[in-house]
GROMACS .gro file of C-alpha atoms in nm:
model
  278
    1UNK     CA    1   1.107  -4.872  -2.025
    2UNK     CA    2   1.459  -4.749  -1.958
    3UNK     CA    3   1.449  -4.549  -2.280
    4UNK     CA    4   1.122  -4.382  -2.167
    5UNK     CA    5   1.270  -4.292  -1.828
    6UNK     CA    6   1.579  -4.147  -1.997
    7UNK     CA    7   1.360  -3.946  -2.234
    8UNK     CA    8   1.151  -3.811  -1.947
    9UNK     CA    9   1.459  -3.713  -1.748
   10UNK     CA   10   1.605  -3.541  -2.053
   11UNK     CA   11   1.280  -3.351  -2.113
   12UNK     CA   12   1.269  -3.249  -1.746
   13UNK     CA   13   1.624  -3.122  -1.772
   14UNK     CA   14   1.540  -2.918  -2.079
   15UNK     CA   15   1.237  -2.762  -1.906
   16UNK     CA   16   1.445  -2.676  -1.601
   17UNK     CA   17   1.696  -2.507  -1.827
   18UNK     CA   18   1.437  -2.273  -1.975
   19UNK     CA   19   1.460  -1.919  -1.831
   20UNK     CA   20   1.089  -1.908  -1.754
   21UNK     CA   21   1.110  -2.226  -1.553
   22UNK     CA   22   1.352  -2.086  -1.298
   23UNK     CA   23   1.212  -2.084  -0.945
   24UNK     CA   24   1.142  -1.736  -0.810
   25UNK     CA   25   1.375  -1.620  -0.535
   26UNK     CA   26   1.201  -1.652  -0.195
   27UNK     CA   27   1.168  -1.343   0.024
   28UNK     CA   28   1.002  -1.283   0.358
   29UNK     CA   29   0.768  -1.016   0.220
   30UNK     CA   30   0.673  -0.890  -0.124
   31UNK     CA   31   0.565  -0.536  -0.040
   32UNK     CA   32   0.389  -0.283  -0.264
   33UNK     CA   33   0.391   0.079  -0.145
   34UNK     CA   34   0.095   0.266  -0.298
   35UNK     CA   35   0.135   0.638  -0.230
   36UNK     CA   36  -0.142   0.895  -0.271
   37UNK     CA   37  -0.054   1.201  -0.482
   38UNK     CA   38  -0.406   1.334  -0.540
   39UNK     CA   39  -0.450   1.711  -0.568
   40UNK     CA   40  -0.606   1.728  -0.225
   41UNK     CA   41  -0.247   1.714  -0.101
   42UNK     CA   42  -0.042   2.034  -0.100
   43UNK     CA   43   0.312   2.055  -0.242
   44UNK     CA   44   0.439   2.074   0.115
   45UNK     CA   45   0.255   1.754   0.206
   46UNK     CA   46   0.391   1.575  -0.099
   47UNK     CA   47   0.743   1.678  -0.001
   48UNK     CA   48   0.701   1.560   0.358
   49UNK     CA   49   0.557   1.234   0.230
   50UNK     CA   50   0.843   1.174  -0.014
   51UNK     CA   51   1.111   1.257   0.242
   52UNK     CA   52   0.936   1.048   0.507
   53UNK     CA   53   0.935   0.737   0.290
   54UNK     CA   54   1.297   0.794   0.189
   55UNK     CA   55   1.407   0.828   0.552
   56UNK     CA   56   1.211   0.521   0.662
   57UNK     CA   57   1.325   0.286   0.388
   58UNK     CA   58   1.690   0.293   0.494
   59UNK     CA   59   1.639   0.353   0.865
   60UNK     CA   60   1.860   0.121   1.077
   61UNK     CA   61   1.554  -0.023   1.253
   62UNK     CA   62   1.397  -0.116   0.919
   63UNK     CA   63   1.721  -0.272   0.793
   64UNK     CA   64   1.747  -0.466   1.121
   65UNK     CA   65   1.390  -0.592   1.084
   66UNK     CA   66   1.470  -0.718   0.733
   67UNK     CA   67   1.779  -0.905   0.857
   68UNK     CA   68   1.577  -1.080   1.129
   69UNK     CA   69   1.341  -1.246   0.881
   70UNK     CA   70   1.361  -1.613   0.790
   71UNK     CA   71   1.523  -1.531   0.455
   72UNK     CA   72   1.675  -1.202   0.563
   73UNK     CA   73   1.548  -1.019   0.256
   74UNK     CA   74   1.234  -0.855   0.119
   75UNK     CA   75   1.118  -0.743  -0.226
   76UNK     CA   76   0.965  -0.399  -0.257
   77UNK     CA   77   0.820  -0.171  -0.522
   78UNK     CA   78   0.653   0.170  -0.506
   79UNK     CA   79   0.406   0.364  -0.720
   80UNK     CA   80   0.211   0.687  -0.688
   81UNK     CA   81  -0.162   0.699  -0.754
   82UNK     CA   82  -0.452   0.941  -0.774
   83UNK     CA   83  -0.755   0.889  -1.001
   84UNK     CA   84  -0.829   0.554  -1.160
   85UNK     CA   85  -0.547   0.479  -1.402
   86UNK     CA   86  -0.333   0.771  -1.282
   87UNK     CA   87  -0.031   0.563  -1.190
   88UNK     CA   88   0.337   0.656  -1.185
   89UNK     CA   89   0.596   0.395  -1.092
   90UNK     CA   90   0.860   0.527  -0.852
   91UNK     CA   91   1.080   0.216  -0.864
   92UNK     CA   92   1.036  -0.140  -0.988
   93UNK     CA   93   1.067  -0.459  -0.786
   94UNK     CA   94   1.390  -0.441  -0.590
   95UNK     CA   95   1.552  -0.691  -0.356
   96UNK     CA   96   1.646  -0.537  -0.022
   97UNK     CA   97   1.884  -0.746   0.184
   98UNK     CA   98   2.152  -0.508   0.307
   99UNK     CA   99   2.188  -0.150   0.423
  100UNK     CA  100   2.332  -0.066   0.081
  101UNK     CA  101   2.019  -0.205  -0.086
  102UNK     CA  102   1.804   0.006   0.147
  103UNK     CA  103   2.011   0.315   0.065
  104UNK     CA  104   1.949   0.251  -0.304
  105UNK     CA  105   1.569   0.248  -0.279
  106UNK     CA  106   1.577   0.543  -0.039
  107UNK     CA  107   1.772   0.745  -0.295
  108UNK     CA  108   1.526   0.651  -0.569
  109UNK     CA  109   1.238   0.787  -0.362
  110UNK     CA  110   1.423   1.102  -0.262
  111UNK     CA  111   1.510   1.176  -0.625
  112UNK     CA  112   1.153   1.132  -0.746
  113UNK     CA  113   0.930   1.430  -0.818
  114UNK     CA  114   0.564   1.358  -0.729
  115UNK     CA  115   0.310   1.499  -0.971
  116UNK     CA  116  -0.027   1.575  -0.813
  117UNK     CA  117  -0.323   1.445  -1.016
  118UNK     CA  118  -0.701   1.458  -0.997
  119UNK     CA  119  -0.942   1.237  -0.806
  120UNK     CA  120  -0.890   0.955  -0.556
  121UNK     CA  121  -0.917   0.593  -0.663
  122UNK     CA  122  -0.814   0.363  -0.380
  123UNK     CA  123  -0.979   0.082  -0.576
  124UNK     CA  124  -0.757   0.157  -0.876
  125UNK     CA  125  -0.450   0.163  -0.652
  126UNK     CA  126  -0.537  -0.175  -0.500
  127UNK     CA  127  -0.602  -0.330  -0.842
  128UNK     CA  128  -0.270  -0.201  -0.974
  129UNK     CA  129  -0.092  -0.328  -0.663
  130UNK     CA  130  -0.243  -0.674  -0.715
  131UNK     CA  131  -0.116  -0.667  -1.073
  132UNK     CA  132   0.232  -0.571  -0.954
  133UNK     CA  133   0.232  -0.862  -0.711
  134UNK     CA  134   0.128  -1.099  -0.991
  135UNK     CA  135   0.425  -0.974  -1.194
  136UNK     CA  136   0.676  -0.991  -0.909
  137UNK     CA  137   0.992  -1.191  -0.990
  138UNK     CA  138   1.009  -1.293  -0.623
  139UNK     CA  139   0.817  -1.547  -0.416
  140UNK     CA  140   0.695  -1.361  -0.111
  141UNK     CA  141   0.611  -1.570   0.194
  142UNK     CA  142   0.372  -1.283   0.264
  143UNK     CA  143   0.225  -1.046   0.007
  144UNK     CA  144   0.136  -0.701   0.136
  145UNK     CA  145  -0.014  -0.385  -0.012
  146UNK     CA  146   0.055  -0.067   0.184
  147UNK     CA  147  -0.196   0.206   0.089
  148UNK     CA  148  -0.163   0.567   0.203
  149UNK     CA  149  -0.427   0.829   0.132
  150UNK     CA  150  -0.593   1.144   0.262
  151UNK     CA  151  -0.949   1.081   0.145
  152UNK     CA  152  -1.208   0.816   0.058
  153UNK     CA  153  -1.245   0.648  -0.281
  154UNK     CA  154  -1.433   0.867  -0.532
  155UNK     CA  155  -1.324   0.734  -0.871
  156UNK     CA  156  -1.306   0.396  -1.045
  157UNK     CA  157  -1.484   0.091  -0.909
  158UNK     CA  158  -1.604   0.040  -0.550
  159UNK     CA  159  -1.322  -0.004  -0.302
  160UNK     CA  160  -1.487  -0.310  -0.144
  161UNK     CA  161  -1.475  -0.500  -0.473
  162UNK     CA  162  -1.106  -0.424  -0.519
  163UNK     CA  163  -1.036  -0.530  -0.162
  164UNK     CA  164  -1.215  -0.860  -0.209
  165UNK     CA  165  -1.013  -0.927  -0.524
  166UNK     CA  166  -0.691  -0.882  -0.326
  167UNK     CA  167  -0.805  -1.085  -0.025
  168UNK     CA  168  -0.911  -1.372  -0.252
  169UNK     CA  169  -0.544  -1.398  -0.353
  170UNK     CA  170  -0.433  -1.406   0.012
  171UNK     CA  171  -0.289  -1.056  -0.008
  172UNK     CA  172  -0.287  -0.840   0.305
  173UNK     CA  173  -0.382  -0.472   0.276
  174UNK     CA  174  -0.259  -0.225   0.538
  175UNK     CA  175  -0.350   0.142   0.554
  176UNK     CA  176  -0.198   0.478   0.633
  177UNK     CA  177  -0.492   0.723   0.651
  178UNK     CA  178  -0.357   1.079   0.636
  179UNK     CA  179  -0.598   1.272   0.857
  180UNK     CA  180  -0.446   1.614   0.799
  181UNK     CA  181  -0.611   1.936   0.684
  182UNK     CA  182  -0.335   2.133   0.511
  183UNK     CA  183  -0.424   2.037   0.155
  184UNK     CA  184  -0.657   2.225  -0.084
  185UNK     CA  185  -0.915   1.947  -0.123
  186UNK     CA  186  -1.056   1.928   0.228
  187UNK     CA  187  -1.412   1.949   0.099
  188UNK     CA  188  -1.384   1.595  -0.035
  189UNK     CA  189  -1.227   1.444   0.276
  190UNK     CA  190  -1.401   1.294   0.578
  191UNK     CA  191  -1.336   1.335   0.949
  192UNK     CA  192  -1.341   0.963   1.024
  193UNK     CA  193  -1.097   0.850   0.757
  194UNK     CA  194  -0.945   0.604   1.005
  195UNK     CA  195  -1.283   0.435   1.039
  196UNK     CA  196  -1.324   0.433   0.661
  197UNK     CA  197  -0.988   0.260   0.617
  198UNK     CA  198  -1.067   0.009   0.891
  199UNK     CA  199  -1.408  -0.075   0.746
  200UNK     CA  200  -1.350  -0.042   0.373
  201UNK     CA  201  -0.981  -0.064   0.282
  202UNK     CA  202  -0.759  -0.282   0.502
  203UNK     CA  203  -0.801  -0.657   0.530
  204UNK     CA  204  -0.633  -0.994   0.556
  205UNK     CA  205  -0.459  -1.175   0.845
  206UNK     CA  206  -0.278  -0.931   1.074
  207UNK     CA  207  -0.380  -0.627   0.871
  208UNK     CA  208  -0.363  -0.291   1.045
  209UNK     CA  209  -0.372   0.083   0.992
  210UNK     CA  210  -0.162   0.369   1.129
  211UNK     CA  211  -0.355   0.698   1.141
  212UNK     CA  212  -0.152   1.015   1.082
  213UNK     CA  213  -0.322   1.320   1.232
  214UNK     CA  214  -0.041   1.570   1.185
  215UNK     CA  215   0.250   1.576   0.941
  216UNK     CA  216   0.509   1.580   1.218
  217UNK     CA  217   0.393   1.223   1.295
  218UNK     CA  218   0.448   1.104   0.941
  219UNK     CA  219   0.819   1.000   0.944
  220UNK     CA  220   0.779   0.788   1.256
  221UNK     CA  221   0.448   0.643   1.136
  222UNK     CA  222   0.605   0.524   0.810
  223UNK     CA  223   0.902   0.374   0.990
  224UNK     CA  224   0.686   0.186   1.241
  225UNK     CA  225   0.454   0.069   0.967
  226UNK     CA  226   0.738  -0.075   0.758
  227UNK     CA  227   0.882  -0.255   1.060
  228UNK     CA  228   0.543  -0.411   1.133
  229UNK     CA  229   0.491  -0.514   0.772
  230UNK     CA  230   0.835  -0.672   0.755
  231UNK     CA  231   0.799  -0.834   1.096
  232UNK     CA  232   0.477  -0.888   1.289
  233UNK     CA  233   0.213  -0.697   1.482
  234UNK     CA  234   0.311  -0.655   1.850
  235UNK     CA  235   0.060  -0.711   2.129
  236UNK     CA  236   0.056  -0.347   2.236
  237UNK     CA  237   0.114  -0.056   2.003
  238UNK     CA  238  -0.144   0.220   2.060
  239UNK     CA  239  -0.078   0.399   1.731
  240UNK     CA  240  -0.168   0.087   1.537
  241UNK     CA  241  -0.526  -0.030   1.489
  242UNK     CA  242  -0.559  -0.397   1.386
  243UNK     CA  243  -0.835  -0.504   1.150
  244UNK     CA  244  -0.961  -0.744   1.415
  245UNK     CA  245  -1.032  -0.462   1.663
  246UNK     CA  246  -1.324  -0.516   1.897
  247UNK     CA  247  -1.661  -0.361   1.803
  248UNK     CA  248  -1.618  -0.118   2.093
  249UNK     CA  249  -1.314   0.031   1.920
  250UNK     CA  250  -1.369   0.390   1.798
  251UNK     CA  251  -1.236   0.275   1.461
  252UNK     CA  252  -1.507   0.018   1.398
  253UNK     CA  253  -1.883   0.057   1.414
  254UNK     CA  254  -2.116  -0.212   1.551
  255UNK     CA  255  -2.238  -0.450   1.283
  256UNK     CA  256  -2.593  -0.313   1.330
  257UNK     CA  257  -2.469   0.019   1.191
  258UNK     CA  258  -2.282  -0.068   0.870
  259UNK     CA  259  -2.036   0.189   0.745
  260UNK     CA  260  -2.110   0.348   0.409
  261UNK     CA  261  -1.807   0.258   0.196
  262UNK     CA  262  -1.949   0.466  -0.091
  263UNK     CA  263  -1.927   0.789   0.110
  264UNK     CA  264  -1.649   0.925  -0.113
  265UNK     CA  265  -1.847   0.866  -0.431
  266UNK     CA  266  -2.153   1.035  -0.278
  267UNK     CA  267  -1.955   1.341  -0.170
  268UNK     CA  268  -1.812   1.368  -0.522
  269UNK     CA  269  -2.158   1.354  -0.679
  270UNK     CA  270  -2.272   1.634  -0.450
  271UNK     CA  271  -1.973   1.859  -0.522
  272UNK     CA  272  -1.852   1.765  -0.868
  273UNK     CA  273  -1.993   2.092  -1.005
  274UNK     CA  274  -1.696   2.264  -0.840
  275UNK     CA  275  -1.471   2.107  -1.103
  276UNK     CA  276  -1.714   2.101  -1.397
  277UNK     CA  277  -1.617   1.739  -1.466
  278UNK     CA  278  -1.862   1.498  -1.633
   0.00000   0.00000   0.00000
C-alpha cells in the first residue's frame, strides 16, 4: 500500500510540474474590449474612439478602481470588429496591476491604426470575444465582454444566439451604443440603438449600457464604463442603463411588444442594392 501511495504522490508531482498544469493567475476581471470599426464610422469618429479608449485605460480613476479589487489586478484584451470574421487584434491578454501597466496598454491603443471595414456583425464580435475568454491565461472572477457599436447587427448569425452562447458560460455583456450621426452609413443605423442594445445585446448579472449621443461624451463614457466593469454598478448613475431596468424604462419595451432583434438584417436586405453585394 505504501508503495502505491508513493507512486501516486510521485505521479501527482510530475503532473503539477507540467507547464499546462499550472494554475491560471486569478484576477478580479477578465475583460474583452470589442470595438466597432465598421465603415459607418467616419475617420474622425475612429480617431476620437481610439484616443478615448487610450485616455480611459490609464486614467487615475481607472487605475484606482483596479487597485481596490480583491486581487488588485485585471486582465484585458482588445480587438476591432466590423463584418463577421473581420477581426483585428489591438493587443493580446495583458495583466494590469499598476499605473505603469495601464500606461502600456494605453500606448498600444494610441499607436494602433484602425482600419474601417464593411458590415456590422455584433454576433461575430461576441463569438470572437467568447473565444478570447476561453483562451485567456488568467482566471477571471468575473468575465466581461464590452461591446461598442453604432448600428444593429446585419451580418453573420443572429445576435440573440451569440448572446445566449456567452450567457450560458456565465459571461456578462455590457454595451456602448454610439448614437451619433457623423458617419457615412447613417442609412443602416436606427434611432433607438440604446433600446436595441438593451433588448438584444447586453445580458448577464449586473450588465448595463452607456449610450453615447455625441462624441464629446465619449471619453467620459468610456472611463465611467471601465470603472463600473472593474468595480460594481452604483445605485444611481443616470447615464447608465442596467439590463434589469423596469418595463417603464424608455430603453425597454413591455413584454407584450417584443423588440425585433433582426431589424439590422431587415434594413440591410432592403438597402443592400446600394452596395451591390450578394
